[in-house]
Coordinates of C-alpha atoms and ligand atoms in Angstrom, one line a residue:
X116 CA 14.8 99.8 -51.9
X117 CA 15.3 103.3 -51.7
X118 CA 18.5 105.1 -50.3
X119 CA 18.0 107.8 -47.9
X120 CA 20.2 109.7 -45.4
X121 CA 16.9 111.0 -43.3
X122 CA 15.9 109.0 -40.5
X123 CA 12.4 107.6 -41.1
X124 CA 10.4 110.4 -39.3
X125 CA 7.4 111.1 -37.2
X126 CA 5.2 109.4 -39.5
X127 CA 6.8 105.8 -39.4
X128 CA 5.3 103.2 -37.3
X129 CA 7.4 100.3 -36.1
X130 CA 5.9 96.8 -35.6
X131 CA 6.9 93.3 -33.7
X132 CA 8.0 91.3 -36.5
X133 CA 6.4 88.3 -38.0
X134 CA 9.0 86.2 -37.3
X135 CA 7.8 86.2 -34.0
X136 CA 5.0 83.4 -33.5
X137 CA 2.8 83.9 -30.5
X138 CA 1.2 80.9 -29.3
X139 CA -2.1 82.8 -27.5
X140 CA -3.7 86.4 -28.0
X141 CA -3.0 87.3 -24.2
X142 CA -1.3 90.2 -23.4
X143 CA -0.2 90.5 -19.8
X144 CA -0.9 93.1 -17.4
X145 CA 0.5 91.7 -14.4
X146 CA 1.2 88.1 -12.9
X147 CA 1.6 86.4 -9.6
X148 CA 2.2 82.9 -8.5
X149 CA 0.4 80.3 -11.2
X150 CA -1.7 83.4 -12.8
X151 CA -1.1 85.5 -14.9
X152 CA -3.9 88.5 -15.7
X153 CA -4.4 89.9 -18.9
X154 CA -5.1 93.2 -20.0
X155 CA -8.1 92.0 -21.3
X156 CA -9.4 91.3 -17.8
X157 CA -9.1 88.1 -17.8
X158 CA -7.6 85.8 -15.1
X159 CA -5.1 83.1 -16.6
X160 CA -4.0 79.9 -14.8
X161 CA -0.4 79.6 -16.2
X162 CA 0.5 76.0 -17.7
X163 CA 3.2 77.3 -19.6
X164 CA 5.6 79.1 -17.2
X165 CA 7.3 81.4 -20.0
X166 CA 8.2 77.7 -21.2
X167 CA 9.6 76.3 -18.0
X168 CA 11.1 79.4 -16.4
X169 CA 9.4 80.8 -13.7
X170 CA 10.0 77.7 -11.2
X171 CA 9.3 79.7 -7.8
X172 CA 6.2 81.4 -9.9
X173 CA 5.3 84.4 -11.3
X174 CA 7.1 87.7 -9.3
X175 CA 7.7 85.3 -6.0
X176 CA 8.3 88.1 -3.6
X177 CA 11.5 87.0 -2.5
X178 CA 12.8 87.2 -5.9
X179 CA 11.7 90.3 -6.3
X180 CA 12.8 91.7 -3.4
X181 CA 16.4 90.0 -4.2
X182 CA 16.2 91.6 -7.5
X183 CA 15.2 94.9 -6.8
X184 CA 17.7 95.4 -3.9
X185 CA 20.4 94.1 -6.4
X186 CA 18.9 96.5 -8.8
X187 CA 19.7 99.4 -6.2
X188 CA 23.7 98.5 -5.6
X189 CA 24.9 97.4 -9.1
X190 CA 23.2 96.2 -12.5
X191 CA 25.6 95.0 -14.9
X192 CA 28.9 94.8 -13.4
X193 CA 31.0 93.3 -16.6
X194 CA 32.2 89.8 -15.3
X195 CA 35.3 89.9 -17.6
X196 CA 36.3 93.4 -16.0
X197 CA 35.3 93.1 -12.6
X198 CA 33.7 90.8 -10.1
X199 CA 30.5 90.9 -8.2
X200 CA 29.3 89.2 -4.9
X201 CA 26.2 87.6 -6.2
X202 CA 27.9 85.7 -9.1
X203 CA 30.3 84.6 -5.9
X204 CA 27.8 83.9 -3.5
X205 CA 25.2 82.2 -6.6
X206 CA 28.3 79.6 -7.6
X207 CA 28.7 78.9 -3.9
X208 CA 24.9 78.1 -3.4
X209 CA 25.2 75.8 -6.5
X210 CA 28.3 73.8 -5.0
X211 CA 26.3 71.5 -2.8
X212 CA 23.2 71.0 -5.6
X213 CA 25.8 70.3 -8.5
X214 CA 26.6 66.4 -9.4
X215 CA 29.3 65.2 -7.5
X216 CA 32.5 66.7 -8.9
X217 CA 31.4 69.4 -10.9
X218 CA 32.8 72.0 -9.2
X219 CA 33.6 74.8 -11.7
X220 CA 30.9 77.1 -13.0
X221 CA 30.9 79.2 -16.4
X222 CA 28.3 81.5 -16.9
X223 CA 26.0 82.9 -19.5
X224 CA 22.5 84.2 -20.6
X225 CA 20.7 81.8 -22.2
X226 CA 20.6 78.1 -22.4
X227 CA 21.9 78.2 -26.0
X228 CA 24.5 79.8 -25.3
X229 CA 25.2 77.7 -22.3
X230 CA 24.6 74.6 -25.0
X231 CA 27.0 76.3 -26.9
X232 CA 29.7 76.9 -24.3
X233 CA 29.4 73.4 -23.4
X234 CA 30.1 71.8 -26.9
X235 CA 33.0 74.4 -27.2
X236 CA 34.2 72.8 -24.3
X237 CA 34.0 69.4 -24.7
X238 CA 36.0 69.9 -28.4
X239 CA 38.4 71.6 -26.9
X240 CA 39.0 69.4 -23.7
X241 CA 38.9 66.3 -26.7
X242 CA 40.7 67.9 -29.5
X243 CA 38.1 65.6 -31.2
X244 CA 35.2 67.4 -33.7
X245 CA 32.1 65.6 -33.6
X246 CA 29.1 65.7 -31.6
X247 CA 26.6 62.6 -31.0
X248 CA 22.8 64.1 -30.4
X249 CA 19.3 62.2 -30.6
X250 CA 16.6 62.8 -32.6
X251 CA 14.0 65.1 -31.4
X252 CA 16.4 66.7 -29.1
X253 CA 16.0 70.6 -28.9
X254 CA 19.3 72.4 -27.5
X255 CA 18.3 76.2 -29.3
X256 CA 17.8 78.4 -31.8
X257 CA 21.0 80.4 -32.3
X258 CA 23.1 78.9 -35.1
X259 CA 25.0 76.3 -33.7
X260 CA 22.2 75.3 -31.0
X261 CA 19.9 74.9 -33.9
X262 CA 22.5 72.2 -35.6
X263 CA 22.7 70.6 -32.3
X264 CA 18.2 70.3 -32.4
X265 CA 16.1 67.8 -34.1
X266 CA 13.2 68.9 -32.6
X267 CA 11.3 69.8 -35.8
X268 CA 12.8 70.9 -39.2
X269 CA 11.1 74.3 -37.9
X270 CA 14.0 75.2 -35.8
X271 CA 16.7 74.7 -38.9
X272 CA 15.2 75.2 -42.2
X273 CA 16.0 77.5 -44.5
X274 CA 19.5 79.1 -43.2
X275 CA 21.4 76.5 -43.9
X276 CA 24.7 75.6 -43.8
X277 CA 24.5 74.6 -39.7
X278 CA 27.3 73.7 -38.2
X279 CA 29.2 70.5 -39.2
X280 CA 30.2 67.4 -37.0
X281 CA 26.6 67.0 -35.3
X282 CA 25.4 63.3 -36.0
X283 CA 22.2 61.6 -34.7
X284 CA 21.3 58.6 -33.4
X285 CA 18.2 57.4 -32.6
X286 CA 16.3 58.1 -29.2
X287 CA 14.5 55.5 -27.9
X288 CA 10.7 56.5 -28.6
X289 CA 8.6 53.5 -27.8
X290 CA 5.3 54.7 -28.4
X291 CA 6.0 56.1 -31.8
X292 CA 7.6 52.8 -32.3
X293 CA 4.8 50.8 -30.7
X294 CA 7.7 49.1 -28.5
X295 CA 8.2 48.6 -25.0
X296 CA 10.4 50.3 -23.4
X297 CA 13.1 48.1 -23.2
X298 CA 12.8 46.8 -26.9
X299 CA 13.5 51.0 -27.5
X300 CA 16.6 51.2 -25.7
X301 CA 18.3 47.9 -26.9
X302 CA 17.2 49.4 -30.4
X303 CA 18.7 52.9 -29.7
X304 CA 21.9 51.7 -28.1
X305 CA 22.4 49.1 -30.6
X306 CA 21.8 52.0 -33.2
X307 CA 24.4 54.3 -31.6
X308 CA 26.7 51.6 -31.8
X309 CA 26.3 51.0 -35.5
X310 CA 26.8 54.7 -36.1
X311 CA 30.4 54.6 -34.3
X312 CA 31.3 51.2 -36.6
X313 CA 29.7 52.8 -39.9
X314 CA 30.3 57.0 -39.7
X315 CA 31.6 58.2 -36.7
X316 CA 35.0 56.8 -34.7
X317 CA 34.4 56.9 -31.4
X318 CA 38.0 58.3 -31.0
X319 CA 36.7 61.3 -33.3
X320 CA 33.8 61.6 -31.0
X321 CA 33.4 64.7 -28.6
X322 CA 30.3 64.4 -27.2
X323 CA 27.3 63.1 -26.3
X324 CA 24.5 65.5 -25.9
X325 CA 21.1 64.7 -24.1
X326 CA 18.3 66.3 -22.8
X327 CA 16.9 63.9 -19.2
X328 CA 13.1 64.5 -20.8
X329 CA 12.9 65.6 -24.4
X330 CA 11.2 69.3 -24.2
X331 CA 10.6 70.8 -27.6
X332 CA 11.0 67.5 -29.1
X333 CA 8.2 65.7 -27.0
X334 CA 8.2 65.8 -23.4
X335 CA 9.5 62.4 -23.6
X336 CA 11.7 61.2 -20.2
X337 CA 15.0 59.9 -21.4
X338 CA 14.7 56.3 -19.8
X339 CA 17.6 56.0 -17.5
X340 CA 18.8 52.7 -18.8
X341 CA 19.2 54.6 -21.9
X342 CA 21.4 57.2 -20.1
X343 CA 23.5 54.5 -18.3
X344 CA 24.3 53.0 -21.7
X345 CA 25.5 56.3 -23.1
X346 CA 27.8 56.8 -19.5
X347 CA 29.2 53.2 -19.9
X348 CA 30.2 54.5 -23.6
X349 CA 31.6 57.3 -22.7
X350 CA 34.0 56.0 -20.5
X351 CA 34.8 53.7 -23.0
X352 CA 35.6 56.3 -25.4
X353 CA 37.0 59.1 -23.5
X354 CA 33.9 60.8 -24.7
X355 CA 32.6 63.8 -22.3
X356 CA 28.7 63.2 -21.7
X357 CA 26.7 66.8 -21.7
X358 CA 23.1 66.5 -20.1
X359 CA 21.0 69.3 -21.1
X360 CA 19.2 70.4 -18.2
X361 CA 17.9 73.4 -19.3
X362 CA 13.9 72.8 -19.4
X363 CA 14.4 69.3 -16.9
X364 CA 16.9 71.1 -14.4
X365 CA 15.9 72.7 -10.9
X366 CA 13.2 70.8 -9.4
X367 CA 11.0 70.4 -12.1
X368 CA 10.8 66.6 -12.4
X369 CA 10.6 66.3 -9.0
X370 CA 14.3 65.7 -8.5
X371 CA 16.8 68.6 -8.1
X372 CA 18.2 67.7 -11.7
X373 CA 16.4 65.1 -14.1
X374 CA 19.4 62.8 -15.0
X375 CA 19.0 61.9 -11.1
X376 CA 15.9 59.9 -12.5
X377 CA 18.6 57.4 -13.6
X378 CA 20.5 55.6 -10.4
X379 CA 24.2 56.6 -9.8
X380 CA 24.7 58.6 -13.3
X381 CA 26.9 61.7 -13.5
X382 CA 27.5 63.4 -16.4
X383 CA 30.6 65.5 -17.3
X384 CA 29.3 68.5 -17.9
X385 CA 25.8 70.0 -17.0
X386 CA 24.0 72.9 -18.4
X387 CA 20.9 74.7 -16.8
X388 CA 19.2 78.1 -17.5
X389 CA 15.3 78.4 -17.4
X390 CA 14.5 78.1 -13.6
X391 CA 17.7 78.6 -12.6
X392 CA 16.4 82.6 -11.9
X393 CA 12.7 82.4 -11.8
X394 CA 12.6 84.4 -15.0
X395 CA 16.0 86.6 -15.5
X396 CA 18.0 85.6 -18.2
X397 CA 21.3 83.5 -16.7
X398 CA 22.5 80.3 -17.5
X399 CA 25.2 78.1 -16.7
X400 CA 27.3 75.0 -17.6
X401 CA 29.2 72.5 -15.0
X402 CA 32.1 70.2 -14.8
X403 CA 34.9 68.9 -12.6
X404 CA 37.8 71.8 -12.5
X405 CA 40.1 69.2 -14.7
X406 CA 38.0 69.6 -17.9
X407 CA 37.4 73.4 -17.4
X408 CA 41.0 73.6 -17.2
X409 CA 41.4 72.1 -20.5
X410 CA 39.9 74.9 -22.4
X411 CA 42.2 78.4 -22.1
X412 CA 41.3 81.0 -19.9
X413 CA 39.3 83.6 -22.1
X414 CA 38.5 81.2 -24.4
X415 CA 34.6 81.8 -23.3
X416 CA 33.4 85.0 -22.2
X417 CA 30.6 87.6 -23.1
X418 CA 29.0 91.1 -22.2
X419 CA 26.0 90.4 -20.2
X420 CA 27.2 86.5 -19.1
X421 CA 26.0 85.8 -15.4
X422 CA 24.8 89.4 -14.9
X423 CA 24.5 90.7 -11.1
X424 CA 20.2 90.8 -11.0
X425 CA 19.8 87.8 -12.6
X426 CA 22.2 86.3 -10.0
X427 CA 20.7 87.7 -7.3
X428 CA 17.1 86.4 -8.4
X429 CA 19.4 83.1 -8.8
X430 CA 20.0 82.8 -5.4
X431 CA 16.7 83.9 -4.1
X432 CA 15.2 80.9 -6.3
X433 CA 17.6 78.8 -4.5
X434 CA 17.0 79.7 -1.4
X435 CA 12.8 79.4 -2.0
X436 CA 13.2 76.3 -3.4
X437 CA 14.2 74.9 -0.5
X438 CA 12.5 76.4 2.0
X439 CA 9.4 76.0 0.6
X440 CA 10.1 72.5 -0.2
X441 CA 9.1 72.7 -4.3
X442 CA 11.0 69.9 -5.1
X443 CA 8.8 67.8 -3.3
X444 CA 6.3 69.4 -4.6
X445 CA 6.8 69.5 -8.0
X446 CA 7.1 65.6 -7.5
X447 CA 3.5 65.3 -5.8
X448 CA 2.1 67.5 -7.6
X449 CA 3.3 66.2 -10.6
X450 CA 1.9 62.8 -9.8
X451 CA -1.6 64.5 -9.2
X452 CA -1.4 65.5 -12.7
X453 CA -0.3 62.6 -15.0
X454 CA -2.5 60.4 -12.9
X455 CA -5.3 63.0 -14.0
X456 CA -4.7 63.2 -17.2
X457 CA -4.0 59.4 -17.3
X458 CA -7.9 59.1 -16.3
X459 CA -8.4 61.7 -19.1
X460 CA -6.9 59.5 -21.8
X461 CA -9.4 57.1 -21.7
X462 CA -12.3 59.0 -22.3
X463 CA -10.8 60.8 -25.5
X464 CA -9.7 58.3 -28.2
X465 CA -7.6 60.7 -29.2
X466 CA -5.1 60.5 -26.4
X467 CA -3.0 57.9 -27.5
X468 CA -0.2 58.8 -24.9
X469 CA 0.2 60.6 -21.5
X470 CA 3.9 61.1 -20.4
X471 CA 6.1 63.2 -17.9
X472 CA 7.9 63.5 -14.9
X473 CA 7.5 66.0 -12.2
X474 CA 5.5 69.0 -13.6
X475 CA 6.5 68.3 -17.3
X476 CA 3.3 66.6 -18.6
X477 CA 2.8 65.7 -22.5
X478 CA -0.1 64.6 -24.1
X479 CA 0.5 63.3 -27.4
X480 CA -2.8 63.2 -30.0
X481 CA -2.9 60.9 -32.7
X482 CA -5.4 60.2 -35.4
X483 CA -7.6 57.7 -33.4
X484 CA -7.9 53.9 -35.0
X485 CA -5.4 54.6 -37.9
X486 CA -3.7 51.6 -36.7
X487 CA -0.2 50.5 -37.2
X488 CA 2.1 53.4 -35.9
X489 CA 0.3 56.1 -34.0
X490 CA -0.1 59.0 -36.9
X491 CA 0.6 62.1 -35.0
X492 CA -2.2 64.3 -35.2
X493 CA -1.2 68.4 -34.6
X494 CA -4.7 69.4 -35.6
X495 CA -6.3 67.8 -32.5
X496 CA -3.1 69.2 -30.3
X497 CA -3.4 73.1 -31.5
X498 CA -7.2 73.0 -30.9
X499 CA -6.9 71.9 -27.8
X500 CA -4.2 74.3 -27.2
X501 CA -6.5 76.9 -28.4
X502 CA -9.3 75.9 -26.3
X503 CA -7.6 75.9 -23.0
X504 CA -6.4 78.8 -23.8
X505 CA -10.6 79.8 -24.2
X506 CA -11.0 78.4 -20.5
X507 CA -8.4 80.7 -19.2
X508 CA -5.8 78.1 -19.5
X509 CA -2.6 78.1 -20.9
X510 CA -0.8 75.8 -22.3
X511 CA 1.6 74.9 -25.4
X512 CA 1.8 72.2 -27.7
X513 CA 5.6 70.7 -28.6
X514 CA 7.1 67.6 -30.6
X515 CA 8.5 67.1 -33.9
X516 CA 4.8 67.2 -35.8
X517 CA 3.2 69.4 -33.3
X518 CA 0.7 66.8 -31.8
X519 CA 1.8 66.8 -28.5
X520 CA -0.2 69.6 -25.8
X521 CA 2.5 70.2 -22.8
X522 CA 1.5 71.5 -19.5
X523 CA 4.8 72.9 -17.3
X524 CA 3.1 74.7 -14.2
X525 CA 5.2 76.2 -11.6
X526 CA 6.5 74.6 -8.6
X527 CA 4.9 76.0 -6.3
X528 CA 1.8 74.4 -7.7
X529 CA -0.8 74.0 -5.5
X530 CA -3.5 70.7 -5.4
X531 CA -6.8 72.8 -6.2
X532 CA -4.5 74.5 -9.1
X533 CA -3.8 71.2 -10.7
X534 CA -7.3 70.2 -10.1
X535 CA -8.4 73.1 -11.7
X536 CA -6.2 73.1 -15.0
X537 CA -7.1 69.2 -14.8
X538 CA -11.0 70.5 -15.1
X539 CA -10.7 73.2 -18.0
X540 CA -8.1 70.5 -19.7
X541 CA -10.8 68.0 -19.7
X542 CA -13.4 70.8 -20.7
X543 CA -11.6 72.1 -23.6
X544 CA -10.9 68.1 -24.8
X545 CA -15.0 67.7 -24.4
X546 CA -15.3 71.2 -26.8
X547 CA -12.2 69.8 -29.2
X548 CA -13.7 66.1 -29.4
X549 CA -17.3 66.5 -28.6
X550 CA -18.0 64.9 -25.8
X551 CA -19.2 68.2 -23.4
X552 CA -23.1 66.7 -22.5
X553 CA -21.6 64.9 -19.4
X554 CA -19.4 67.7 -17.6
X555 CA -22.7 70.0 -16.7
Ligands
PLP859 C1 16.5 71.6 -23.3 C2 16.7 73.0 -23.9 N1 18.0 73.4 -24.2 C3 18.2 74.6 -24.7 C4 17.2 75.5 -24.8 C5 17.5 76.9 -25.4 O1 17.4 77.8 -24.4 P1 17.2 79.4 -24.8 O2 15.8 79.5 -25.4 O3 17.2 80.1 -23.4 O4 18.3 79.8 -25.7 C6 15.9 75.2 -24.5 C7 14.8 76.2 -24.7 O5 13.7 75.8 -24.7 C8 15.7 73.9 -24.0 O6 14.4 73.5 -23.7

């Protein structure tokens, strides 16, 4: 490499790096409610959402109108120097959403940083090092986040070491397994209970971290059974139970948060980011005021946590949600599309699972009549991908192997939209699969 003290000069051209991986060609011009319109003229019914973020849709106009106001009065009013009014009037809008008795907020930017505040936390409410997660769990990319995610070996290869006292247990998978259900969860419980006699003492034991529906690592929904067993260990233990709610949280499954899914549960902390803002970067962690307490003031922090935009977007997502009922929605909706993809699965062999809650729908391709244990097949998933992306509809694939095509529109969905991306879904399957003479 050679050593120079002259800037590069006018001659240099800088490029995005390769490190970034785009999943389509499309570059956007603008974007508005479910669509998103490229520069290349083209008109783009959006199945991806910026992966799960913009819940109220693309540039809402009340979020933009919160935003740019905000914009006008203050932009990044340092929360560790002084205090703004939206932060104030944001942690007061989440009071009445938040699980009973998590009452104290910590901000940050993004979830894995929110992940990350969490697990500092819980180890210092405990004193205790280790960390329980479950396989195909995805918590982030920065360095600890990554050693918390099983998602793929994608996310942590090759920058090793990660950080130590993470241990996995099994998540309870029944169609990889070719279980039921419940034949999963007894297997996963029983599993977890077998790591705390063999390698980790519950007493030593942290945390439990979860995510209500696997994202990255499948679009799988966590069965609530499942989540009661780890609660019921938790209190056992004295072990604090963190629900990653992240890509699950606000509205998206069709209840406010996706651990709701499962009767009565309440977790001790809660983490959410994503659609918290409708596409600013915030983020946040929960709990009751005792276990904030337990960690020393300043002992979490940073420069652009819970900036004053991004809150006031916050709120304006809050506020839309409700009044426009996209909850609700999201559940209905939702509905419309698993049932259509359900009806889908059938016709294409290789479907061998549809899967969701609310508006997080997976399809997981496998390598049709391989018999045994569904082989995962990611070819199948990233052609489809491709080819909705060829009928002007996007989408993204996800799980471990890569065989699994997710579709996460926004909440404020409507039915033709749904019907629609069910159409160029099924289109692009009959392109993928061959099967296109009886669509006209
Ligand atoms: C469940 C979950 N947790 C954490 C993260 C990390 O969030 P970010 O990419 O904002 O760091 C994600 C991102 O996809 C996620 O889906």
């Amino acid at each position: 490499m050679t050593v120079t003290a002259e800037p590069a000069g006018f001659t240099q051209t800088a490029h995005l790096s390769p490190v970034l991986k785009q999943a389509t060609p499309v570059v956007v011009d603008h974007a508005r409610g479910s669509w998103i319109h490229g520069t290349d003229g083209r008109d783009y019914l959006d199945f991806t959402t910026g992966i799960g973020v913009t819940s109220t849709g693309h540039c809402h106009p009340r979020v933009v109108a919160a935003a740019q106001a905000q914009c006008a009065k203050i932009i990044h009013a340092q929360y560790t120097t002084v205090m703004h009014e939206p932060l104030l009037e944001l942690t007061a809008k989440l009071g009445p959403l938040l699980p009973a008795g998590l009452d104290s907020v910590f901000y940050a930017n993004s979830g894995s940083e929110a992940v990350e505040a969490a697990i500092r936390l819980a180890r210092m409410a405990t004193g205790r090092p280790n960390i329980v997660v479950f396989q195909g769990g995805f918590h982030g990319r920065t360095v600890a986040a990554a050693s918390l995610t099983s998602a793929g070996t994608r996310f942590s290869a090759g920058f090793s070491p990660l950080m130590p006292g993470v241990h996995m247990a099994p998540f309870p998978y029944a169609y990889r397994y070719g279980w039921d259900t419940d034949t999963a969860i007894d297997f996963a419980l029983d599993e977890l209970d077998y790591l705390f006699a063999t390698r980790v003492a519950p007493d030593d034991a942290a945390a439990f971290l979860i995510e209500p529906v696997l994202g990255d690592g499948g679009y799988l929904p966590t069965p609530p059974r499942f989540l009661q067993g780890l609660r019921e260990r938790a209190d056992t233990h004295g072990i604090v139970l963190i629900v990653d709610e992240v890509q699950a949280g606000f509205g998206r499954t069709g209840k406010f948060w996706g651990h709701q899914h499962a009767p009565g549960l309440t977790p001790d902390i809660l983490v959410t980011a994503k659609g918290l803002a409708s596409g600013f970067p915030i983020s946040a962690i929960a709990a009751p005021t005792a276990l904030m307490a337990k960690a020393w003031p300043g002992s979490q922090g940073g420069t652009y946590g819970g900036n004053a935009v991004a809150a006031a977007a916050a709120i304006a997502t809050i506020d839309v949600i409700a009044d426009e009922n996209l909850v609700e929605n999201a559940r209905v909706r939702g509905e419309q599309l698993l049932a259509g993809l359900r009806a889908l699965a059938g016709r294409f062999p290789a479907i061998g699972d549809v899967r969701g809650l609310g508006l997080m729908a997976g399809i997981e391709f496998v390598i049709a009549g391989s018999g045994g244990r569904p082989q995962p097949d990611a070819t199948a998933a990233a052609a489809v991908q491709r080819a909705t992306t060829g009928r002007d509809l996007l989408t993204l694939t996800c799980g471990p192997a890569g065989n699994v095509v997710r579709l996460i529109p926004a909440l404020i969905v409507s039915e033709d939209e749904i019907a629609l991306g069910l159409d160029r879904f099924e289109r692009a399957c009959a392109e993928v699969f061959g099967d296109g003479d009886t669509l006209g």
